[in-house]
Each structure stands twice: as structure tokens, then as C-alpha cells.
Coordinates of C-alpha atoms and ligand atoms in Angstrom, one line a residue:
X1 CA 0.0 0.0 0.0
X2 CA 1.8 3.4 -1.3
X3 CA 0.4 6.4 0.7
X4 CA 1.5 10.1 -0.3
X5 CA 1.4 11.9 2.9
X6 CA 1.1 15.5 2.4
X7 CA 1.9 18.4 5.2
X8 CA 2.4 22.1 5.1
X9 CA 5.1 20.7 8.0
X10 CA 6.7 18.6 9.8
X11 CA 8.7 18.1 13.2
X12 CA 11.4 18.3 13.5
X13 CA 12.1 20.3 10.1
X14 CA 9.4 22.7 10.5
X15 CA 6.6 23.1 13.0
X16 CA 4.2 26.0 14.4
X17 CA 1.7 23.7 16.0
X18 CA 0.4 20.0 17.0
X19 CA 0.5 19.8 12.8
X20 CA 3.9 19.4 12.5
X21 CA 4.4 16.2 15.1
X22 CA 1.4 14.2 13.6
X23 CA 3.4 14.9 10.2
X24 CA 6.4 13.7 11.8
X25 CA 5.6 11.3 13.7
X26 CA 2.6 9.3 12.3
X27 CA 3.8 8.5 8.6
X28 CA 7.0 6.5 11.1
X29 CA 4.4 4.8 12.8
X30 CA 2.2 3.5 9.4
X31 CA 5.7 3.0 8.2
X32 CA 5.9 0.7 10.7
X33 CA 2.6 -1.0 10.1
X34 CA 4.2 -2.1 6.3
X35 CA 2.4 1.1 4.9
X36 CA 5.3 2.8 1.6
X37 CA 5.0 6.0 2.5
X38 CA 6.6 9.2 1.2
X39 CA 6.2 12.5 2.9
X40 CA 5.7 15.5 1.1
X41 CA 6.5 18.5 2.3
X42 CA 7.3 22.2 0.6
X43 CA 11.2 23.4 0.2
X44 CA 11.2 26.0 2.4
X45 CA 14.1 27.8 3.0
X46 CA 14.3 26.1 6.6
X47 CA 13.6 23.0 5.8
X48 CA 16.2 22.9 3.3
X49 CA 19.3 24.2 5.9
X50 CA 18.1 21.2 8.0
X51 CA 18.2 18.4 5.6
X52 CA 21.5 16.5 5.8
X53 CA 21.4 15.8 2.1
X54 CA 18.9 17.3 -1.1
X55 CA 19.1 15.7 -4.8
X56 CA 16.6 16.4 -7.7
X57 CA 13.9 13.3 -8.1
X58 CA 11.7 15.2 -10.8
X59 CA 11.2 18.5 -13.1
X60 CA 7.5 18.8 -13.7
X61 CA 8.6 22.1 -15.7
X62 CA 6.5 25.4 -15.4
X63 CA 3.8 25.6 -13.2
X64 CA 1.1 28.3 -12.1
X65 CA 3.7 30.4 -14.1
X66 CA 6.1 30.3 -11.2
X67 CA 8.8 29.0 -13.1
X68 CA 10.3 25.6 -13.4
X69 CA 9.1 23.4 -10.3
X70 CA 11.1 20.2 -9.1
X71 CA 10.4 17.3 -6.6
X72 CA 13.5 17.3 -4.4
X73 CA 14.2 13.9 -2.3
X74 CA 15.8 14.7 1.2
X75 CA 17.2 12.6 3.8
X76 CA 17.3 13.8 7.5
X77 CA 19.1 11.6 10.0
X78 CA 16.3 13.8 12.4
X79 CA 13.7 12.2 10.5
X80 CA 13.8 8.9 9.0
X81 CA 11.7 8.7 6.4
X82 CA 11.1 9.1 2.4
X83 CA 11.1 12.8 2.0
X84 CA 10.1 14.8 -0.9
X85 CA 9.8 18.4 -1.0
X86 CA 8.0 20.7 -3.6
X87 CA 10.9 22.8 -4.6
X88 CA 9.7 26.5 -5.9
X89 CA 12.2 29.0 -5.4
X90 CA 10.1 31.9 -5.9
X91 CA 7.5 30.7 -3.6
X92 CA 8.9 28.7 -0.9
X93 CA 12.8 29.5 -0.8
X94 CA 12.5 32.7 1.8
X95 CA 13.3 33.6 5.1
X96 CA 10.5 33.4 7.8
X97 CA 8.2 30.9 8.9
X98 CA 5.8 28.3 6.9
X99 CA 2.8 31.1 6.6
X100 CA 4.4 33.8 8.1
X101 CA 7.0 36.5 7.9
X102 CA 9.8 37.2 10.8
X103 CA 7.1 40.3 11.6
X104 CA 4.3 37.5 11.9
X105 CA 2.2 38.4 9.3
X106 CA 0.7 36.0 6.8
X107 CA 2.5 35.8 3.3
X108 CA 0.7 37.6 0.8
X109 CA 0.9 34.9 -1.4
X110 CA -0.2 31.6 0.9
X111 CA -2.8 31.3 -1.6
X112 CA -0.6 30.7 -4.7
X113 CA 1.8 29.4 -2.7
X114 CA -0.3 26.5 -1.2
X115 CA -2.1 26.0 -4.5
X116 CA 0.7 25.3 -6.2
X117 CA 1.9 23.0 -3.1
X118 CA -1.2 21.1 -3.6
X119 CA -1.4 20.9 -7.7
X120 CA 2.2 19.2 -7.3
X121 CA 0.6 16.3 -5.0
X122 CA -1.8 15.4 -7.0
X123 CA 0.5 15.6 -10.3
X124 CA 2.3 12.8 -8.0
X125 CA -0.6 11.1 -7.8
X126 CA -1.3 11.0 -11.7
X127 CA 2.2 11.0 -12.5
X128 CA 4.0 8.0 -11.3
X129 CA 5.9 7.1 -14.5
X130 CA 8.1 10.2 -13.7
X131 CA 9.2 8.9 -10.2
X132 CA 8.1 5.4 -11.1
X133 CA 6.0 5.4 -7.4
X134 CA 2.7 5.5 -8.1
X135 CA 0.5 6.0 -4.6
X136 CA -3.1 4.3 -4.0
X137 CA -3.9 7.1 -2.0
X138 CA -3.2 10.5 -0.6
X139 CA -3.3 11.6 2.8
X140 CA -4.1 15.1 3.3
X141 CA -3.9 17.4 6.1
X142 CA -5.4 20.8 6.5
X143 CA -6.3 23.7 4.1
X144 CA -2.9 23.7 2.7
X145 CA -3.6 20.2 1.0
X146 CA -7.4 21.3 0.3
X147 CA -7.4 21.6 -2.9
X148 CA -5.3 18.3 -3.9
X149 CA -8.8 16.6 -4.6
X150 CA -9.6 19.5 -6.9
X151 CA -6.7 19.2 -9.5
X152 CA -7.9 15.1 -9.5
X153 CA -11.0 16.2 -10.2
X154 CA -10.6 18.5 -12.7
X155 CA -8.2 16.1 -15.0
X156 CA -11.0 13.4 -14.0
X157 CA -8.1 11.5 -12.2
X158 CA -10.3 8.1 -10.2
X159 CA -7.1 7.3 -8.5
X160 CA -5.1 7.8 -6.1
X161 CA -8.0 7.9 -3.6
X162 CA -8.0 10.8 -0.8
X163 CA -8.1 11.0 2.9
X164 CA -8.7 14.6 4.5
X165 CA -7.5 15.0 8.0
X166 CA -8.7 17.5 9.7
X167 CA -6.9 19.2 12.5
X168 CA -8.5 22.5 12.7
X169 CA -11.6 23.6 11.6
X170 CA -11.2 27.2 12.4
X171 CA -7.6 27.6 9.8
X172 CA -10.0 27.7 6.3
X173 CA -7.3 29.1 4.2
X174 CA -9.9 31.8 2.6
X175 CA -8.9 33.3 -0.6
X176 CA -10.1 36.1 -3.1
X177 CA -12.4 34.4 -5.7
X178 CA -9.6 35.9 -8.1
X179 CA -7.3 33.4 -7.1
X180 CA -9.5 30.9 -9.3
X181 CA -8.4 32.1 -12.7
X182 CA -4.9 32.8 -11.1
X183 CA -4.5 29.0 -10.6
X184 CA -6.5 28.1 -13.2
X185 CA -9.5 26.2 -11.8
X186 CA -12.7 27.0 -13.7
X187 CA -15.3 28.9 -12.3
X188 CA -17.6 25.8 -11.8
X189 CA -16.0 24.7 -8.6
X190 CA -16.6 28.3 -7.6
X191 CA -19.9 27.1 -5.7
X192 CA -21.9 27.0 -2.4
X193 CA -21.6 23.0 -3.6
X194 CA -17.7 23.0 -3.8
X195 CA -14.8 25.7 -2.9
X196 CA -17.3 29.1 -2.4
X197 CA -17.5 30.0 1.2
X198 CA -19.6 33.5 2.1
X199 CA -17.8 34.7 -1.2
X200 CA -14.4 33.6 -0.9
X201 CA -12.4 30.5 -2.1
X202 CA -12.0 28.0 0.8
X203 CA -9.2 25.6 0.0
X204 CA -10.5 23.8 3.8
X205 CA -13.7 23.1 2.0
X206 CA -12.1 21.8 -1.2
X207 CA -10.7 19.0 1.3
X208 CA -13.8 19.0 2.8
X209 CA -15.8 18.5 0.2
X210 CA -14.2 16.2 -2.3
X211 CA -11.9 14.2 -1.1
X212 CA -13.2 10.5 -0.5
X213 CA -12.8 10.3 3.4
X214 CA -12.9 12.8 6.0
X215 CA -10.9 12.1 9.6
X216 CA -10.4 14.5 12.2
X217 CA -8.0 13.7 14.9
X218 CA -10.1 12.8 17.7
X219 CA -13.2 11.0 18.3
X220 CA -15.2 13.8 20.0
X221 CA -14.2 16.4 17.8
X222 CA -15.5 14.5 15.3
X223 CA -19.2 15.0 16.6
X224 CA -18.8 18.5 17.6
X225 CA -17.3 19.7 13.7
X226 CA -21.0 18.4 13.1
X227 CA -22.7 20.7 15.4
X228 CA -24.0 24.7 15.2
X229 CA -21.5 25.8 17.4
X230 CA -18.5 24.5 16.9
X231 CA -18.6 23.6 13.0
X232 CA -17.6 26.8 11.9
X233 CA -20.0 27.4 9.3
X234 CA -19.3 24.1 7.8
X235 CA -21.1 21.7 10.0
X236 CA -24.2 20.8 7.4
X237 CA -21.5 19.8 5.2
X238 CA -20.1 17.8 7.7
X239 CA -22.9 16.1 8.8
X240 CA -23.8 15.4 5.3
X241 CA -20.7 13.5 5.2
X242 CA -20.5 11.8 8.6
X243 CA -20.9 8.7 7.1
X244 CA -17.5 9.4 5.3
X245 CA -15.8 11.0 8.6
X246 CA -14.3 9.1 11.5
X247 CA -12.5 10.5 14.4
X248 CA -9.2 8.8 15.1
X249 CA -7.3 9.8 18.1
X250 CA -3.5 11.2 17.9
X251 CA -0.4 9.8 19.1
X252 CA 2.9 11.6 21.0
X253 CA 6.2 10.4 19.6
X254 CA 7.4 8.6 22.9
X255 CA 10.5 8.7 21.7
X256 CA 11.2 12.2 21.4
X257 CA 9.1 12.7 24.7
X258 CA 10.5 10.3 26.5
X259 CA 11.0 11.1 30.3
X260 CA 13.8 8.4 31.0
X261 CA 15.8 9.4 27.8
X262 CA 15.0 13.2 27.4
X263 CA 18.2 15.1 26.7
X264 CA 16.9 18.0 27.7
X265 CA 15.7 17.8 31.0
X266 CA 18.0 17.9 34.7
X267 CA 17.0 14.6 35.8
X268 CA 15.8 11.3 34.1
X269 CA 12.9 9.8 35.8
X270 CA 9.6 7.5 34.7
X271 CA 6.9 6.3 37.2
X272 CA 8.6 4.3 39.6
X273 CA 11.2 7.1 40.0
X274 CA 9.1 10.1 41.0
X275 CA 11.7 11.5 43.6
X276 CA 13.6 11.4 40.3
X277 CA 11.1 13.7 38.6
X278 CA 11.4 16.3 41.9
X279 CA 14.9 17.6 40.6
X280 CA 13.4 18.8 37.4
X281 CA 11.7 21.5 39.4
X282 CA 14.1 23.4 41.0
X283 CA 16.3 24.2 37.5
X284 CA 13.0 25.1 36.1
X285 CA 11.9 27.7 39.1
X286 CA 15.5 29.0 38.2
X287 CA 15.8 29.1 34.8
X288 CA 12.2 31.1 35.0
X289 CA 13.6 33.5 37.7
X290 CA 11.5 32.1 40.5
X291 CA 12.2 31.6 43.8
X292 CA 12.5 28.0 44.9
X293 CA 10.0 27.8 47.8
X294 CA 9.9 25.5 51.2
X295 CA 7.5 23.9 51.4
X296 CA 7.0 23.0 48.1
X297 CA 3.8 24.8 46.7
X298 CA 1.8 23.6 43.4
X299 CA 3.4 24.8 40.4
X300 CA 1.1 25.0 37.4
X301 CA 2.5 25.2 33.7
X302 CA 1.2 26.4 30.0
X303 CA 2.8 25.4 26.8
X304 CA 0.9 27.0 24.3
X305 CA 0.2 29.0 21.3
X306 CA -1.3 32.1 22.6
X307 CA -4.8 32.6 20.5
X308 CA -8.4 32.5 21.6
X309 CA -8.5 28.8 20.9
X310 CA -6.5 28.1 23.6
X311 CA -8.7 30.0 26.6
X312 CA -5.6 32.2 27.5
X313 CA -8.3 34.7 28.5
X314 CA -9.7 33.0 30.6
X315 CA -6.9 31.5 32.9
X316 CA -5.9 35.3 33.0
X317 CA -9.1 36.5 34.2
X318 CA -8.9 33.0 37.7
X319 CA -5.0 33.8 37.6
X320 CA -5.1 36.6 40.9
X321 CA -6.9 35.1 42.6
X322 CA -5.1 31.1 42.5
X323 CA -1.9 33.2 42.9
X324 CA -3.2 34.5 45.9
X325 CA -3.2 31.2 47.6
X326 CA 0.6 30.8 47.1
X327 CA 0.9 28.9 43.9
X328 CA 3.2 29.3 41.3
X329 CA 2.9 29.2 37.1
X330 CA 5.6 29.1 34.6
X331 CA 4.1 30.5 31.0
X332 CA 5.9 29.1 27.6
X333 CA 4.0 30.9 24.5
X334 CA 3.7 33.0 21.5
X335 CA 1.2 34.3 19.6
X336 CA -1.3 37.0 20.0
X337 CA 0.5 40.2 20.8
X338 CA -2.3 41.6 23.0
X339 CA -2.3 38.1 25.2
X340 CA 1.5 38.3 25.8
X341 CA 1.3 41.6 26.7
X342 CA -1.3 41.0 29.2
X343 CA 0.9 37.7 30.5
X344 CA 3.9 40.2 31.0
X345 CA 1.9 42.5 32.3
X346 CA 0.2 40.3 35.0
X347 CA 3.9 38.8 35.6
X348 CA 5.3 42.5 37.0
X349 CA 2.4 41.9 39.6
X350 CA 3.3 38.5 40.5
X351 CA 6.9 38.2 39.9
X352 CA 7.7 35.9 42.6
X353 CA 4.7 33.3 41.4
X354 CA 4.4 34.1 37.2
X355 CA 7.1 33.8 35.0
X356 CA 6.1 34.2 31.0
X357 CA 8.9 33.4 28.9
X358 CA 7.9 34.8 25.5
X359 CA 8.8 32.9 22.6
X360 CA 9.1 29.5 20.9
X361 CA 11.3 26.9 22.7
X362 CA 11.4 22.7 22.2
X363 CA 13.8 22.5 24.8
X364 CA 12.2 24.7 27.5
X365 CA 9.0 23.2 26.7
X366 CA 10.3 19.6 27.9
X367 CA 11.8 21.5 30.7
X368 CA 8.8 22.7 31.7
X369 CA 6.2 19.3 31.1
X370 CA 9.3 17.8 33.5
X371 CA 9.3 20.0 36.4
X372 CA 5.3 21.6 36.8
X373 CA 2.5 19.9 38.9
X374 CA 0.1 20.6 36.4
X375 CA -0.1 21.6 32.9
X376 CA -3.3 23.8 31.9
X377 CA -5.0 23.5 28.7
X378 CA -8.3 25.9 29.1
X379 CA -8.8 25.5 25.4
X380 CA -12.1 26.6 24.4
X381 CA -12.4 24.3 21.8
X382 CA -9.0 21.3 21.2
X383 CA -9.3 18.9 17.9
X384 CA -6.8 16.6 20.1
X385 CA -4.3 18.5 21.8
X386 CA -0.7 16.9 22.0
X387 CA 0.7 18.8 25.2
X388 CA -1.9 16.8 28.0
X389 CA -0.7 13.9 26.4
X390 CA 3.2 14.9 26.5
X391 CA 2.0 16.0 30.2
X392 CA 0.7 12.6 30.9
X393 CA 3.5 11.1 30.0
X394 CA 6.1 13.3 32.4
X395 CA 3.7 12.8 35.3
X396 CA 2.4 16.2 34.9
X397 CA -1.3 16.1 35.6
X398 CA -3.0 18.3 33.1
X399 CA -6.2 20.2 34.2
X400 CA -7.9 20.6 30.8
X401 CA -11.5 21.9 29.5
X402 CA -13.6 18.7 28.2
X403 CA -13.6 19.3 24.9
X404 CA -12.5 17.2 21.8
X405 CA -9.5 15.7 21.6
X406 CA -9.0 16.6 25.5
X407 CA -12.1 14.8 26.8
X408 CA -10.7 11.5 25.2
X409 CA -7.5 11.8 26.9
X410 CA -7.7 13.0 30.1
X411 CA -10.0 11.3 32.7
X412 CA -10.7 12.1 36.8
X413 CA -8.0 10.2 37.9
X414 CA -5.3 11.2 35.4
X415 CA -6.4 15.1 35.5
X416 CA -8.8 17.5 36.4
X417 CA -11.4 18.6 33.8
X418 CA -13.7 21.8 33.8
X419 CA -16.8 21.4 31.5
X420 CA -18.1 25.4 31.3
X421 CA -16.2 27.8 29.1
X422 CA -16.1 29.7 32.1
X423 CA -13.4 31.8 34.5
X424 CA -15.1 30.1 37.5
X425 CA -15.5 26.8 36.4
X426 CA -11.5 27.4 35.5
X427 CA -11.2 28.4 38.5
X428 CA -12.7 26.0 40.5
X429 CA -11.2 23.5 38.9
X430 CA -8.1 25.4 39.9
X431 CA -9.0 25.1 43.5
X432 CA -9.7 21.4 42.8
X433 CA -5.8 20.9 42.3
X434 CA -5.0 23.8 45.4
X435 CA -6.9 20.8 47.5
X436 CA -5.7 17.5 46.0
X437 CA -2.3 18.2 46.3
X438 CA -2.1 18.3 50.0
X439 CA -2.5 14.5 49.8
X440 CA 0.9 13.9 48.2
X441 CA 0.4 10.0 48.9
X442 CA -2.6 10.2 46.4
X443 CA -0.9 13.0 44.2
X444 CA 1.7 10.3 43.3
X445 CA -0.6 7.5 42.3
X446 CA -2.3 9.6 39.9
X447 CA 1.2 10.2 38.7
X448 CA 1.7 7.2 38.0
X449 CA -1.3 5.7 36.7
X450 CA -1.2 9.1 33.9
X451 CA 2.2 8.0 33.1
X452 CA 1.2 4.3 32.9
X453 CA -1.2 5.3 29.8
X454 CA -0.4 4.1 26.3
X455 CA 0.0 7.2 24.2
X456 CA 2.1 6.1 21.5
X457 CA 0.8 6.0 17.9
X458 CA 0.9 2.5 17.2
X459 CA -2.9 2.0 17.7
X460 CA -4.0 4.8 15.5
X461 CA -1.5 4.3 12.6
X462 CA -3.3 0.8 12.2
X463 CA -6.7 2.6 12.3
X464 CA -5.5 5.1 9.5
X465 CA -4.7 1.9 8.1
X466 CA -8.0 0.4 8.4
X467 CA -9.2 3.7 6.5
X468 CA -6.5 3.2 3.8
X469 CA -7.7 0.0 3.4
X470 CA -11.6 0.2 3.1
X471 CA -10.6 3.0 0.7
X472 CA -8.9 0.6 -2.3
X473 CA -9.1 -0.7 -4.5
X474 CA -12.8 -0.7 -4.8
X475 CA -14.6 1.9 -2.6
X476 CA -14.1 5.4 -3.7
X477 CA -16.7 6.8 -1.4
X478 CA -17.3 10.1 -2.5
X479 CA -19.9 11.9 -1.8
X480 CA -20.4 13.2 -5.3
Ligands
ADP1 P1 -1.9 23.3 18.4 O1 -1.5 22.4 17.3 O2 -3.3 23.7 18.4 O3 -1.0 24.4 18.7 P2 -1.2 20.9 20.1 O4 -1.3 20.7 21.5 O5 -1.7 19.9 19.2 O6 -1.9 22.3 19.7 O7 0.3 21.1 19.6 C1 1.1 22.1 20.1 C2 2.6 21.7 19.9 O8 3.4 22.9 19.8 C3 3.1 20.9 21.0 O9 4.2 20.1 20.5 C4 3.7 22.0 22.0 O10 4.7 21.5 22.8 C5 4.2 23.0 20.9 N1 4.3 24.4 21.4 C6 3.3 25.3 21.4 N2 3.8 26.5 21.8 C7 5.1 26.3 22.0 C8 6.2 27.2 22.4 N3 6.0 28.4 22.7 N4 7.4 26.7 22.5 C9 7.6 25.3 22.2 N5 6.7 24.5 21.8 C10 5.5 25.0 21.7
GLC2 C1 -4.3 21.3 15.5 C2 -5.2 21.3 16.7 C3 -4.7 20.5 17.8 C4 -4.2 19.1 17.3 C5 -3.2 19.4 16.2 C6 -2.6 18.1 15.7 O1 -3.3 22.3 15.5 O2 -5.4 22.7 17.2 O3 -5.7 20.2 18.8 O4 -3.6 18.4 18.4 O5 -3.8 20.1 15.2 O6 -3.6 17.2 15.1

């Protein structure tokens, strides 16, 4: 079974989110399974620097008028798999992030840009004679692969079949309706029934719409993309579909969060060596600029991009008044200017207790999953979430809002959960922990049954499998 896997990134070349570790960890795991699977990926200027080597694979010549495009193969000792990268200079090859500038704001051109990302898949879907790997089916993932199932479509391409992840409804990659003759898609596909969304082009909906399967990346989330509230506009559709959508859980890479093995942390621990775990605290508390206290008072922790999504808001609205009790939080984010500003600001008023460290850090972040109580995760609304699950796993007990992937993962005895997209129900929840951690005897246990869970993604690569499966050779399952 030859799957295409197609990302806007991957960890550890390039990541801004929970995107980029599915990408890099999940296509290891189906590899494992006995799944051929090559990893596409675009050339970006960063991605390039960390590849040990680069060599051509194909030319497929001029396309979108952006000059000659090439499939490059890469090999990364970071990350072992087949790699191929969509290699367009004039598009790709620049300094800054994946969707973003160095001043954070979006590229002017993500539309053309991820077009053209997604016309290349699918000419690797059509074109296997050039790289003599045909695949049965393409896995995409996100708006940035939306409109892969398009370009089949519009060359009337049956095969390779499609799979849409989703991982976040709320990223729709909206374009002007101008960018259809840019790209050349005819104006058919313009419609409420296919890529128009309230009078823009929605490369989300393209996935959405006409590729064969649909997934999203938990259970739960799965049910709620189909409701008013939380389907963004796009829940008819999805209910339409939900014979073709399934909701399969993520994975952590447990061996790049790996507690016993983690080169970046002060002390190696795992559950039967908790007093182990304790020396991760201290460096942290230091490295934040807090004071180490006697006794020991609960230290909370948020590893986060800072955005609405992610209920920063609201933690800052119960913050005073937790903080007031004596306990302490270490903040790792970026995002939102107006939320770290308001994080920095509430640090000057607590700067024995809050410590915000601005900025985007993989080696802090372990740091910090090591050495806090509890790791927060107020989401308002979480497709899966990765960091409760990395928390699990370090024997940091994550307090989390029961929503989507969250709910799935985190129960009463491996967490706390708050059910009201609320400041008091964050806050009592809050409290919750303030009160269970003065039974240390009991704190421990829960340690240990979280980090006792089985995380890995062995058991979801063989249900993307399953998928794969029911999807060839005869089943093409579209809706259309
Ligand atoms: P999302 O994809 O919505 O951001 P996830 O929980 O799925 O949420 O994944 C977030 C990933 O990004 C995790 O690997 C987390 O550790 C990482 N992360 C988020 N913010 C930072 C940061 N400031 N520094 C380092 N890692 C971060
Ligand atoms: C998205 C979601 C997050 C999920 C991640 C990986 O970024 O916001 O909940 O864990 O994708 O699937």
C-alpha cells in the first residue's frame, strides 16, 4: 500500500503547531505498520538548511507560471523517512516561517503558494511514471492540501484515492475568488456546492468536500465539527458527510518525549522514579527566575500558542486570585501580541509566582512538562491537543477543558477537567488541584497511573490503516 502523505510541515524540520508532530511522527508509525510511505513536504528555506542531504527526483517544468518546479528527495538523520519536498524557489525558498513573515504576518501569497503545493501532489498522484512510485492514495492534512482533490477532479483522475485530515476547523485558508483564474480552476468549482465559502475561495472546503474520506483527529471532535456551534459554518457539510468521517485519536512520539531518555531535561525519571522527577523542578523555578520555595507549593505550567482557541483569557481572568493562595505558574508561548502583553503585564504583579517566557522553545517546553505539577490546557475548543498527552506522560497532571480531543484523553484520575467555558469553572477547577495536592500520597498515584497510559501511535497508525484500506481498490466513497 503506497500512501502520499502531504503536510504544510513537519517536526522536526518545521513546526508551528500539534501539525507538525502528527506529520512527523505518524507517517514512522504507518511505516511501521508495512504502509510505503513518502512525505511531502514544501522546500522552504528552513527545511532545506536542516536536511543532511537534497538531490533532484523530478522536473514537472513550469507551473502556475512560477517558473520551473522540481520534486527534491531529502534525507534527514532527524527524521527517517522518504522525503520529498516541492521545490519553488520563488515561492517557498525565503526567510521566515511556513505562513508567516519574521514580523508574523501571513505571506501575501499563501494562496498561490499553497495552490501550487497542492497541484504538485496530485501531479504525484497521476504522474508516477516520472518517479516510477505511483501512490493508491493520498493523505491530506489541513487547508494547505485542500485543494489536492480539486486538480484530480478537474483532470477526471479516479485514483489515487483521498483521505482529508482535519486538525482544525477554524484555519479555512480563505482566498479572493480571483485566485480561481490565477490558478487556473474553472469557475464551476466556484460554488456554495464545492470551494465558495460566504464569497471567498476556501481551500479547507475543497478538502472537505471532495476528497473520498474525511478524519479528524479525535473522536469527540468528530461530533462536535458536526454541530451549530462548533462547525464553523461548515457543519451541514459535515454532517452530510459523517458517514464518510471518522475521528481517530492522535499519538505523542514517545520517543522524542520520552522522560527516561530526554536530553533536555535535569534529571531522568519514569513512574517508579518520581523523587527522580522532583529535581526537574528546581532548574526550572530557576531558569524562570522564580524563587524555589519551602515547602514546596503547586506549580502549574502552559505550553501554548497564545490565541483564543486556547482559553488564555480565561486563565488570565482565575489567575489573581489562584496566585493568591501561594501557587506558582511558569508560561511558555507566542502568539497574540495583546495576550503576551497582558501575560507580561500580570507577571510585573506576580513576579515571585508568574514567570512568561515569550517565545518558541522545544527544549524549554520539555523542561517545563518535567518540572510543573500541572499543565493547563483551558482550550475553548481542542481537535486533540498533544501537550496533555506529553504532560501525561512526564507525570504532569493536566487540568484541561472537556472538549475534543482533551475529553478523550484525560479522565478524573489522570487530571482534572472543567466542563463550562467559564473563568469560574477554570477556577474552581483550579482550586480542585490547590486541595488535592495536599494528599501527596494520592498525588503520586495519579502520577503514575497518567504515566502508565499508552500514548504512543501505534494504535492509530493501524486505524488510518484500516481507512486506507476500506478505501482501495474498490470503494471510492465520495460523496459526489
Ligand atoms: P496546536 O497544534 O493547536 O498548537 P497541540 O497541543 O496539538 O496544539 O500542539 C502544540 C505543539 O506545539 C506541542 O508540541 C507543543 O509543545 C508545541 N508548542 C506550542 N507552543 C510552544 C512554544 N511556545 N514553544 C515550544 N513548543 C510549543
Ligand atoms: C491542530 C489542533 C490540535 C491538534 C493538532 C494536531 O493544531 O489545534 O488540537 O492536536 O492540530 O492534530
Amino acid at each position: 500500500m503506497r500512501v502520499l502523505f502531504v503536510s504544510s510541515e513537519a517536526h522536526p524540520l518545521v513546526k508551528t503547531g500539534g501539525l507538525g508532530d502528527v506529520a512527523g511522527a505518524l507517517p514512522q508509525a504507518l511505516v511501521a505498520e508495512g504502509v510505503d510511505v513518502r512525505l511531502l513536504i514544501p522546500a522552504y528555506r528552513q527545511v532545506l538548511d536542516h536536511l543532511d542531504t537534497v538531490e533532484p527526483l523530478i522536473s514537472l517544468g513550469d507551473q502556475l507560471g512560477m517558473g520551473e518546479v522540481r520534486v527534491l528527495q531529502g534525507v534527514s538523520h532527524a527524521l527517517p523517512l522518504s522525503i520529498w519536498l516541492v521545490d519553488c524557489p520563488v515561492l517557498f525558498d525565503r526567510p521566515g516561517g511556513p505562513y508567516q513573515d519574521q514580523q508574523g504576518v501571513d505571506w501575501v501569497d499563501n494562496g498561490l503558494r499553497f495552490a501550487l503545493f497542492s497541484r504538485v501532489a496530485a501531479l504525484l498522484g497521476v504522474t508516477g511514471r516520472l518517479t516510477g512510485w505511483y501512490p493508491d492514495l493520498i493523505h491530506l492534512n489541513d487547508w494547505q492540501s485542500g485543494l489536492v482533490p480539486v486538480w484530480l477532479r478537474q483532470w477526471g483522475a479516479s485514483r489515487p484515492a483521498t483521505l482529508f485530515t482535519i486538525h482544525n476547523l477554524q484555519y479555512q485558508g480563505l482566498f479572493p475568488k480571483t485566485l480561481m483564474s490565477e490558478i487556473g480552476l474553472p469557475d464551476h468549482f466556484y460554488d456554495m456546492h464545492g470551494l465558495e465559502y460566504h464569497q471567498q475561495l476556501s481551500m479547507l472546503k475543497g478538502g472537505l468536500y471532495y476528497a473520498d474520506r474525511l478524519s479528524t483527529v479525535s473522536p469527540t471532535y468528530a461530533l462536535e465539527v458536526q454541530s451549530e456551534e462548533m462547525g464553523e459554518g461548515l457543519n451541514g457539510l459535515l454532517s452530510d458527510r459523517r458517514e464518510q468521517l471518522v475521528g481517530i485519536l492522535n499519538g505523542i512520539d514517545t520517543r522524542i518525549w520520552d522522560p527516561q531518555h530526554d536530553p533536555d531535561i535535569a534529571a531522568p525519571f519514569d513512574k517508579e522514579r518520581l523523587d527522580e522527577r522532583d529535581r526537574n523542578r528546581a532548574p526550572l523555578l530557576i531558569e524562570m527566575g522564580l524563587p524555589v520555595t519551602e515547602p514546596r507549593v503547586p506549580l502549574f505550567g502552559l505550553v501554548s500558542r497564545l490565541v483564543p482557541q486556547k482559553g488564555v483569557d480565561l486563565l488570565l481572568a482565575a489567575l489573581p486570585e489562584v496566585l493568591e493562595s501561594g501557587a506558582q505558574l511558569v508560561v511558555l508561548g507566542s502568539g497574540m501580541p495583546l495576550l503576551e502583553q497582558q501575560l507580561r503585564q500580570m507577571q510585573q504583579q506576580w513576579p515571585t509566582q508568574l514567570a512568561v517566557w515569550v517565545g518558541y522553545s522545544e527544549p524549554l517546553a520539555h523542561r517545563l512538562v518535567a518540572g510543573v505539577d500541572v499543565l493547563l490546557v483551558p482550550s475553548r475548543f481542542e481537535p486533540c491537543g498533544l501537550t496533555q498527552m506529553y504532560a501525561l506522560r512526564y507525570g504532569a497532571l493536566p487540568l484541561v477543558r472537556k472538549t475534543g480531543g482533551l475529553a478523550d484523553t484525560v479522565d478524573e484520575q489522570s487530571g482534572f477537567l472543567f466542563e463550562e467555558v467559564s473563568v469560574e469553572s477554570l477556577r474552581g477547577a483550579m482550586n480542585q488541584v490547590l486541595d488535592a495536592f495536599q494528599d501527596q500520597a494520592a498525588w503520586r498515584e495519579r502520577q503514575q497511573y497518567a504515566m502508565g497510559r499508552a500514548l504512543d501511535w501505534s494504535r492509530s497508525a493501524k486505524q488510518y490503516k484500516a481507512v486506507y484500506q476500506q478505501l482501495l481498490p474498490t470503494d471510492t466513497g465520495s460523496m459526489k
